[in-house]
PDB file of C-alpha atoms and ligand atoms in Angstrom:
ATOM      1  CA  MET W 755     -14.221   4.870  20.348  1.00  0.00           C
ATOM      2  CA  LEU W 756     -13.813   1.369  19.018  1.00  0.00           C
ATOM      3  CA  HIS W 757     -10.886  -0.651  20.250  1.00  0.00           C
ATOM      4  CA  THR W 758      -9.693  -2.528  17.157  1.00  0.00           C
ATOM      5  CA  CYS W 759      -7.686  -5.723  17.563  1.00  0.00           C
ATOM      6  CA  CYS W 760      -6.958  -6.234  13.844  1.00  0.00           C
ATOM      7  CA  GLY W 761      -8.240  -5.618  10.314  1.00  0.00           C
ATOM      8  CA  PRO W 762     -10.429  -8.690   9.693  1.00  0.00           C
ATOM      9  CA  CYS W 763     -12.229  -8.360  13.050  1.00  0.00           C
ATOM     10  CA  THR W 764     -13.019  -4.695  12.360  1.00  0.00           C
ATOM     11  CA  LEU W 765     -14.997  -5.170   9.142  1.00  0.00           C
ATOM     12  CA  TYR W 766     -18.263  -6.563  10.476  1.00  0.00           C
ATOM     13  CA  PRO W 767     -18.554  -4.453  13.673  1.00  0.00           C
ATOM     14  CA  LEU W 768     -17.795  -1.330  11.640  1.00  0.00           C
ATOM     15  CA  ARG W 769     -20.568  -2.128   9.192  1.00  0.00           C
ATOM     16  CA  VAL W 770     -23.094  -2.857  11.954  1.00  0.00           C
ATOM     17  CA  LEU W 771     -22.294   0.347  13.821  1.00  0.00           C
ATOM     18  CA  ARG W 772     -22.564   2.419  10.669  1.00  0.00           C
ATOM     19  CA  GLU W 773     -25.907   0.831   9.856  1.00  0.00           C
ATOM     20  CA  GLU W 774     -27.007   1.989  13.311  1.00  0.00           C
ATOM     21  CA  GLY W 775     -25.961   5.534  12.404  1.00  0.00           C
ATOM     22  CA  LEU W 776     -22.776   5.547  14.495  1.00  0.00           C
ATOM     23  CA  GLU W 777     -19.367   6.587  13.193  1.00  0.00           C
ATOM     24  CA  PRO W 778     -16.650   5.015  15.341  1.00  0.00           C
ATOM     25  CA  VAL W 779     -13.065   6.112  15.666  1.00  0.00           C
ATOM     26  CA  GLY W 780     -10.758   3.092  15.835  1.00  0.00           C
ATOM     27  CA  PHE W 781      -8.073   2.713  18.479  1.00  0.00           C
ATOM     28  CA  PHE W 782      -5.253   0.240  17.859  1.00  0.00           C
ATOM     29  CA  PHE W 783      -3.726  -0.751  21.177  1.00  0.00           C
ATOM     30  CA  ASN W 784      -2.618  -4.375  21.303  1.00  0.00           C
ATOM     31  CA  PRO W 785       0.499  -5.101  23.366  1.00  0.00           C
ATOM     32  CA  ASN W 786      -0.539  -8.772  23.248  1.00  0.00           C
ATOM     33  CA  ILE W 787       0.469  -9.317  19.609  1.00  0.00           C
ATOM     34  CA  HIS W 788       3.780 -11.131  19.192  1.00  0.00           C
ATOM     35  CA  PRO W 789       6.286 -11.569  17.712  1.00  0.00           C
ATOM     36  CA  TYR W 790       7.259  -8.239  16.212  1.00  0.00           C
ATOM     37  CA  ARG W 791       6.751  -9.194  12.556  1.00  0.00           C
ATOM     38  CA  GLU W 792       3.248 -10.436  13.366  1.00  0.00           C
ATOM     39  CA  PHE W 793       2.511  -7.159  15.151  1.00  0.00           C
ATOM     40  CA  ARG W 794       3.570  -5.224  12.038  1.00  0.00           C
ATOM     41  CA  LYS W 795       1.518  -7.457   9.756  1.00  0.00           C
ATOM     42  CA  ARG W 796      -1.646  -6.950  11.782  1.00  0.00           C
ATOM     43  CA  MET W 797      -1.127  -3.209  11.859  1.00  0.00           C
ATOM     44  CA  GLY W 798      -0.708  -3.352   8.092  1.00  0.00           C
ATOM     45  CA  ALA W 799      -3.977  -5.254   7.663  1.00  0.00           C
ATOM     46  CA  LEU W 800      -5.852  -2.762   9.820  1.00  0.00           C
ATOM     47  CA  ARG W 801      -4.278   0.118   7.894  1.00  0.00           C
ATOM     48  CA  GLU W 802      -5.618  -1.381   4.689  1.00  0.00           C
ATOM     49  CA  VAL W 803      -9.109  -1.804   6.161  1.00  0.00           C
ATOM     50  CA  ALA W 804      -9.007   1.756   7.492  1.00  0.00           C
ATOM     51  CA  GLU W 805      -8.055   3.162   4.087  1.00  0.00           C
ATOM     52  CA  ARG W 806     -10.557   1.133   2.123  1.00  0.00           C
ATOM     53  CA  ARG W 807     -13.429   1.645   4.587  1.00  0.00           C
ATOM     54  CA  HIS W 808     -12.536   5.273   5.444  1.00  0.00           C
ATOM     55  CA  LEU W 809     -12.133   4.627   9.136  1.00  0.00           C
ATOM     56  CA  GLU W 810     -10.204   7.072  11.274  1.00  0.00           C
ATOM     57  CA  VAL W 811      -7.795   5.195  13.558  1.00  0.00           C
ATOM     58  CA  ILE W 812      -5.726   6.344  16.513  1.00  0.00           C
ATOM     59  CA  TRP W 813      -2.559   4.233  16.524  1.00  0.00           C
ATOM     60  CA  HIS W 814      -0.494   3.006  19.418  1.00  0.00           C
ATOM     61  CA  ARG W 815       2.466   1.761  17.409  1.00  0.00           C
ATOM     62  CA  ASP W 816       4.768   0.672  20.235  1.00  0.00           C
ATOM     63  CA  TYR W 817       5.449  -3.031  20.406  1.00  0.00           C
ATOM     64  CA  GLY W 818       4.310  -4.073  23.890  1.00  0.00           C
ATOM     65  CA  LEU W 819       6.012  -7.432  24.407  1.00  0.00           C
ATOM     66  CA  ARG W 820       7.890  -6.583  27.596  1.00  0.00           C
ATOM     67  CA  ASN W 821       5.072  -4.805  29.390  1.00  0.00           C
ATOM     68  CA  PHE W 822       2.629  -7.511  28.408  1.00  0.00           C
ATOM     69  CA  LEU W 823       4.850 -10.289  29.735  1.00  0.00           C
ATOM     70  CA  ARG W 824       5.383  -8.425  33.010  1.00  0.00           C
ATOM     71  CA  GLU W 825       1.600  -8.263  33.452  1.00  0.00           C
ATOM     72  CA  VAL W 826       0.907 -11.946  32.803  1.00  0.00           C
ATOM     73  CA  VAL W 827       3.939 -13.656  34.298  1.00  0.00           C
ATOM     74  CA  PHE W 828       2.937 -16.275  36.915  1.00  0.00           C
ATOM     75  CA  ARG W 829      -0.683 -16.057  35.790  1.00  0.00           C
ATOM     76  CA  GLU W 830      -0.310 -17.379  32.269  1.00  0.00           C
ATOM     77  CA  GLU W 831      -3.448 -19.514  32.588  1.00  0.00           C
ATOM     78  CA  ASP W 832      -5.530 -16.413  33.391  1.00  0.00           C
ATOM     79  CA  ARG W 833      -3.736 -14.222  30.917  1.00  0.00           C
ATOM     80  CA  CYS W 834      -6.796 -13.498  28.729  1.00  0.00           C
ATOM     81  CA  GLU W 835      -8.557 -11.631  31.502  1.00  0.00           C
ATOM     82  CA  VAL W 836      -5.453  -9.506  32.058  1.00  0.00           C
ATOM     83  CA  CYS W 837      -5.148  -8.993  28.316  1.00  0.00           C
ATOM     84  CA  TYR W 838      -8.756  -7.818  27.877  1.00  0.00           C
ATOM     85  CA  TYR W 839      -8.440  -5.555  30.868  1.00  0.00           C
ATOM     86  CA  LEU W 840      -5.215  -3.914  29.666  1.00  0.00           C
ATOM     87  CA  ARG W 841      -6.607  -3.181  26.235  1.00  0.00           C
ATOM     88  CA  LEU W 842     -10.015  -1.979  27.361  1.00  0.00           C
ATOM     89  CA  ARG W 843      -8.624   0.123  30.194  1.00  0.00           C
ATOM     90  CA  GLU W 844      -6.382   1.982  27.758  1.00  0.00           C
ATOM     91  CA  THR W 845      -9.341   2.474  25.415  1.00  0.00           C
ATOM     92  CA  ALA W 846     -11.586   3.781  28.180  1.00  0.00           C
ATOM     93  CA  ALA W 847      -8.854   6.103  29.451  1.00  0.00           C
ATOM     94  CA  LEU W 848      -8.291   7.545  25.988  1.00  0.00           C
ATOM     95  CA  ALA W 849     -12.028   7.865  25.328  1.00  0.00           C
ATOM     96  CA  ARG W 850     -12.392   9.780  28.568  1.00  0.00           C
ATOM     97  CA  LYS W 851      -9.410  12.024  27.815  1.00  0.00           C
ATOM     98  CA  GLU W 852     -10.547  12.795  24.267  1.00  0.00           C
ATOM     99  CA  GLY W 853     -14.188  13.323  25.192  1.00  0.00           C
ATOM    100  CA  TYR W 854     -15.783  10.247  23.598  1.00  0.00           C
ATOM    101  CA  PRO W 855     -18.760   9.172  25.720  1.00  0.00           C
ATOM    102  CA  VAL W 856     -18.977   5.590  24.444  1.00  0.00           C
ATOM    103  CA  PHE W 857     -16.440   2.849  23.814  1.00  0.00           C
ATOM    104  CA  SER W 858     -16.517  -0.709  22.569  1.00  0.00           C
ATOM    105  CA  THR W 859     -14.249  -3.358  21.099  1.00  0.00           C
ATOM    106  CA  THR W 860     -13.938  -5.629  18.085  1.00  0.00           C
ATOM    107  CA  LEU W 861     -13.059  -8.409  20.552  1.00  0.00           C
ATOM    108  CA  LEU W 862     -16.833  -8.914  20.781  1.00  0.00           C
ATOM    109  CA  TYR W 863     -16.718 -10.222  17.206  1.00  0.00           C
ATOM    110  CA  SER W 864     -14.618 -13.328  17.808  1.00  0.00           C
ATOM    111  CA  PRO W 865     -16.262 -16.628  18.810  1.00  0.00           C
ATOM    112  CA  PHE W 866     -12.836 -17.685  20.111  1.00  0.00           C
ATOM    113  CA  GLN W 867     -12.729 -15.069  22.873  1.00  0.00           C
ATOM    114  CA  GLN W 868     -14.357 -15.144  26.305  1.00  0.00           C
ATOM    115  CA  HIS W 869     -17.277 -13.007  25.280  1.00  0.00           C
ATOM    116  CA  GLU W 870     -19.041 -12.572  28.626  1.00  0.00           C
ATOM    117  CA  LEU W 871     -15.783 -11.711  30.348  1.00  0.00           C
ATOM    118  CA  ILE W 872     -15.082  -8.992  27.777  1.00  0.00           C
ATOM    119  CA  ARG W 873     -18.542  -7.588  28.354  1.00  0.00           C
ATOM    120  CA  ASP W 874     -18.102  -7.604  32.155  1.00  0.00           C
ATOM    121  CA  ILE W 875     -14.729  -5.877  31.953  1.00  0.00           C
ATOM    122  CA  GLY W 876     -16.073  -3.292  29.498  1.00  0.00           C
ATOM    123  CA  GLU W 877     -19.043  -2.499  31.730  1.00  0.00           C
ATOM    124  CA  THR W 878     -16.897  -2.308  34.873  1.00  0.00           C
ATOM    125  CA  LEU W 879     -14.473   0.086  33.193  1.00  0.00           C
ATOM    126  CA  ALA W 880     -17.355   2.166  31.835  1.00  0.00           C
ATOM    127  CA  ARG W 881     -18.614   2.724  35.379  1.00  0.00           C
ATOM    128  CA  ARG W 882     -15.120   3.559  36.596  1.00  0.00           C
ATOM    129  CA  PHE W 883     -14.437   6.088  33.846  1.00  0.00           C
ATOM    130  CA  GLY W 884     -17.976   7.548  33.713  1.00  0.00           C
ATOM    131  CA  LEU W 885     -18.573   6.300  30.156  1.00  0.00           C
ATOM    132  CA  SER W 886     -20.929   3.888  28.392  1.00  0.00           C
ATOM    133  CA  PHE W 887     -19.784   0.544  27.086  1.00  0.00           C
ATOM    134  CA  LEU W 888     -21.517  -0.308  23.827  1.00  0.00           C
ATOM    135  CA  TYR W 889     -22.237  -4.016  23.916  1.00  0.00           C
ATOM    136  CA  ARG W 890     -23.193  -5.942  20.790  1.00  0.00           C
ATOM    137  CA  ASP W 891     -22.903  -9.625  20.054  1.00  0.00           C
ATOM    138  CA  PHE W 892     -20.919  -9.203  16.842  1.00  0.00           C
ATOM    139  CA  ARG W 893     -20.235 -12.953  16.775  1.00  0.00           C
ATOM    140  CA  GLU W 894     -23.369 -13.477  14.701  1.00  0.00           C
ATOM    141  CA  GLY W 895     -21.555 -11.882  11.768  1.00  0.00           C
ATOM    142  CA  TYR W 896     -18.346 -13.850  12.142  1.00  0.00           C
ATOM    143  CA  GLY W 897     -18.715 -15.838   8.905  1.00  0.00           C
ATOM    144  CA  GLU W 898     -19.745 -12.745   6.969  1.00  0.00           C
ATOM    145  CA  GLY W 899     -16.806 -10.710   8.254  1.00  0.00           C
ATOM    146  CA  GLN W 900     -14.322 -13.450   7.467  1.00  0.00           C
ATOM    147  CA  ARG W 901     -15.700 -13.792   3.948  1.00  0.00           C
ATOM    148  CA  GLU W 902     -15.349 -10.067   3.417  1.00  0.00           C
ATOM    149  CA  ALA W 903     -11.740 -10.160   4.671  1.00  0.00           C
ATOM    150  CA  ARG W 904     -10.946 -13.041   2.303  1.00  0.00           C
ATOM    151  CA  GLU W 905     -12.479 -11.197  -0.641  1.00  0.00           C
ATOM    152  CA  MET W 906     -10.471  -8.091   0.183  1.00  0.00           C
ATOM    153  CA  GLY W 907      -7.318 -10.214   0.309  1.00  0.00           C
ATOM    154  CA  ILE W 908      -6.169  -8.810   3.645  1.00  0.00           C
ATOM    155  CA  TYR W 909      -3.937 -10.714   6.027  1.00  0.00           C
ATOM    156  CA  ARG W 910      -5.852 -13.028   8.395  1.00  0.00           C
ATOM    157  CA  GLN W 911      -3.884 -14.182  11.403  1.00  0.00           C
ATOM    158  CA  PRO W 912      -3.655 -17.871  12.318  1.00  0.00           C
ATOM    159  CA  TYR W 913      -3.601 -17.400  16.121  1.00  0.00           C
ATOM    160  CA  CYS W 914      -4.977 -15.064  18.765  1.00  0.00           C
ATOM    161  CA  GLY W 915      -1.951 -12.884  19.437  1.00  0.00           C
ATOM    162  CA  CYS W 916       0.412 -13.620  22.313  1.00  0.00           C
ATOM    163  CA  ILE W 917       3.330 -16.005  22.159  1.00  0.00           C
ATOM    164  CA  PHE W 918       1.391 -18.425  24.384  1.00  0.00           C
ATOM    165  CA  SER W 919      -1.491 -18.571  21.919  1.00  0.00           C
ATOM    166  CA  GLU W 920       0.961 -19.105  19.077  1.00  0.00           C
ATOM    167  CA  GLU W 921       2.375 -22.101  20.934  1.00  0.00           C
ATOM    168  CA  GLU W 922      -1.130 -23.497  21.541  1.00  0.00           C
ATOM    169  CA  ARG W 923      -2.048 -23.015  17.911  1.00  0.00           C
ATOM    170  CA  TYR W 924       0.774 -25.239  16.735  1.00  0.00           C
ATOM    171  CA  ASP W 925       1.111 -27.640  19.688  1.00  0.00           C
ATOM    172  CA  LYS W 926      -1.992 -29.826  19.575  1.00  0.00           C
ATOM    173  CA  LYS W 927      -1.341 -31.504  22.939  1.00  0.00           C
ATOM    174  CA  LEU W 928      -1.061 -28.180  24.690  1.00  0.00           C
ATOM    175  CA  ARG W 929      -4.260 -26.939  23.063  1.00  0.00           C
ATOM    176  CA  ARG W 930      -6.186 -29.986  24.234  1.00  0.00           C
ATOM    177  CA  ARG W 931      -4.845 -29.573  27.765  1.00  0.00           C
ATOM    178  CA  ARG W 932      -5.869 -25.925  27.947  1.00  0.00           C
ATOM    179  CA  ARG W 933      -9.356 -26.640  26.629  1.00  0.00           C
ATOM    180  CA  ALA W 934      -9.813 -29.387  29.217  1.00  0.00           C
TER     181      ALA W 934
HETATM  182  S1  SF4 F 759      -4.731 -15.815  24.005  1.00  0.00           S
HETATM  183 FE1  SF4 F 759      -5.381 -13.902  23.006  1.00  0.00          FE
HETATM  184  S2  SF4 F 759      -6.748 -12.895  24.483  1.00  0.00           S
HETATM  185 FE2  SF4 F 759      -5.575 -14.465  25.587  1.00  0.00          FE
HETATM  186  S3  SF4 F 759      -3.790 -13.390  26.382  1.00  0.00           S
HETATM  187 FE3  SF4 F 759      -3.185 -14.248  24.422  1.00  0.00          FE
HETATM  188  S4  SF4 F 759      -3.569 -12.608  22.957  1.00  0.00           S
HETATM  189 FE4  SF4 F 759      -4.673 -12.083  24.817  1.00  0.00          FE
END
């Protein structure tokens, strides 16, 4: 079961896994994507990838703004860890329930994410749920995947997902402060 954050980030990991002889089932669960119109756009882009690349996807279509904010309030600076955990925990729980022995995530594709933290959370959850976490450093194909997304003409988002990341994307001072 492959947690899928969006369409563009799914292309390269999907290709790599298929080349390895694996056929993933995608799982869209991303309560971190705001605002609502952005959430719909990203679902639309993944739907297009799924149709064109013949990927089966399990959809969680509920917009998760409120639950997400409740989880990160007062720990906004550490929100990414919470965000990874929420998404991977749901993926592991569903994989366990549906009888998939292995899970992974397209979050491992982005050079803008905290890669090692994602790996640690995935491996911790795998132990807890009695599953395997498939780790790959998909970042090496980042350029290739982005090129493919551009050629396909699918929507490519300008910021990570949550309303905080949208603010950082467009407020340069804030972005510098967070990096520091
Ligand atoms: S910046 Fe991205 S990974 Fe971090 S909390 Fe926001 S959506 Fe999640």
